[in-house]
Coordinates of C-alpha atoms in Angstrom, one line a residue:
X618 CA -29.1 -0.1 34.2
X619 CA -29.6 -3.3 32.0
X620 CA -28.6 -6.9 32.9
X621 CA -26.4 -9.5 31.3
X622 CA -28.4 -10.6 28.0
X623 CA -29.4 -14.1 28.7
X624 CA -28.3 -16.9 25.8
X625 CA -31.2 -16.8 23.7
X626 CA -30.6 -12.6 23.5
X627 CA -27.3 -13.3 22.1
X628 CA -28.1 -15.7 19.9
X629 CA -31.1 -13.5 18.2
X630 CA -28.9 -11.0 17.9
X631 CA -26.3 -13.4 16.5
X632 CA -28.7 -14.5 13.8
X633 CA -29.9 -11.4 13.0
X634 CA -26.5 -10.0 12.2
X635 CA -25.7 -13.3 10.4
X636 CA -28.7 -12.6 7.9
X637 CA -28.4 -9.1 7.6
X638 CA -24.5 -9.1 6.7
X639 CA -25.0 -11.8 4.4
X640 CA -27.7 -9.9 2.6
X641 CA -25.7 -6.8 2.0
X642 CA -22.5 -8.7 1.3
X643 CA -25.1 -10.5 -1.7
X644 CA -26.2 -7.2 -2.6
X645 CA -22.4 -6.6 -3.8
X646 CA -21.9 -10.2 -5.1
X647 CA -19.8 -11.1 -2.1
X648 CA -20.1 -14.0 0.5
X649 CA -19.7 -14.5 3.9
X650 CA -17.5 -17.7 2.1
X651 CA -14.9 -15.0 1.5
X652 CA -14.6 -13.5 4.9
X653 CA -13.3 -16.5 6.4
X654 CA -8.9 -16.4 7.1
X655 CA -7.1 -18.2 9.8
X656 CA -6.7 -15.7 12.4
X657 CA -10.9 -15.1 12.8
X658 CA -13.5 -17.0 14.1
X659 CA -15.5 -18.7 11.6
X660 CA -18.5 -16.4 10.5
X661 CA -20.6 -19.4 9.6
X662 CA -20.6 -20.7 12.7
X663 CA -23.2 -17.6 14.0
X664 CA -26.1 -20.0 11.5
X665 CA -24.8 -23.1 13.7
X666 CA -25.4 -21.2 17.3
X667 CA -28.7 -20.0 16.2
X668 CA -30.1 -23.7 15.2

């Protein structure tokens, strides 16, 4: 069985995503910019959290 991830697990997996989504969405001329609405945590914020 595995344990809780510590911080630093999440937040490499965090960045990862974060670079990985935004290089597909700029494969298809798309942003991360555009994903943003009210009701959903701010995207951007993953880049902040991994700093």
């Amino acid at each position: 069985m595995l344990g809780a991830p510590t911080s630093q697990e999440v937040t490499e997996v965090a960045r990862w995503t974060h670079e990985r989504l935004g290089r597909v969405l700029e494969r298809h001329g798309r942003s991360l910019d555009e994903l943003g609405c009210d009701d959903a945590p701010d995207l951007r914020s993953v880049k902040a959290l991994a700093q």
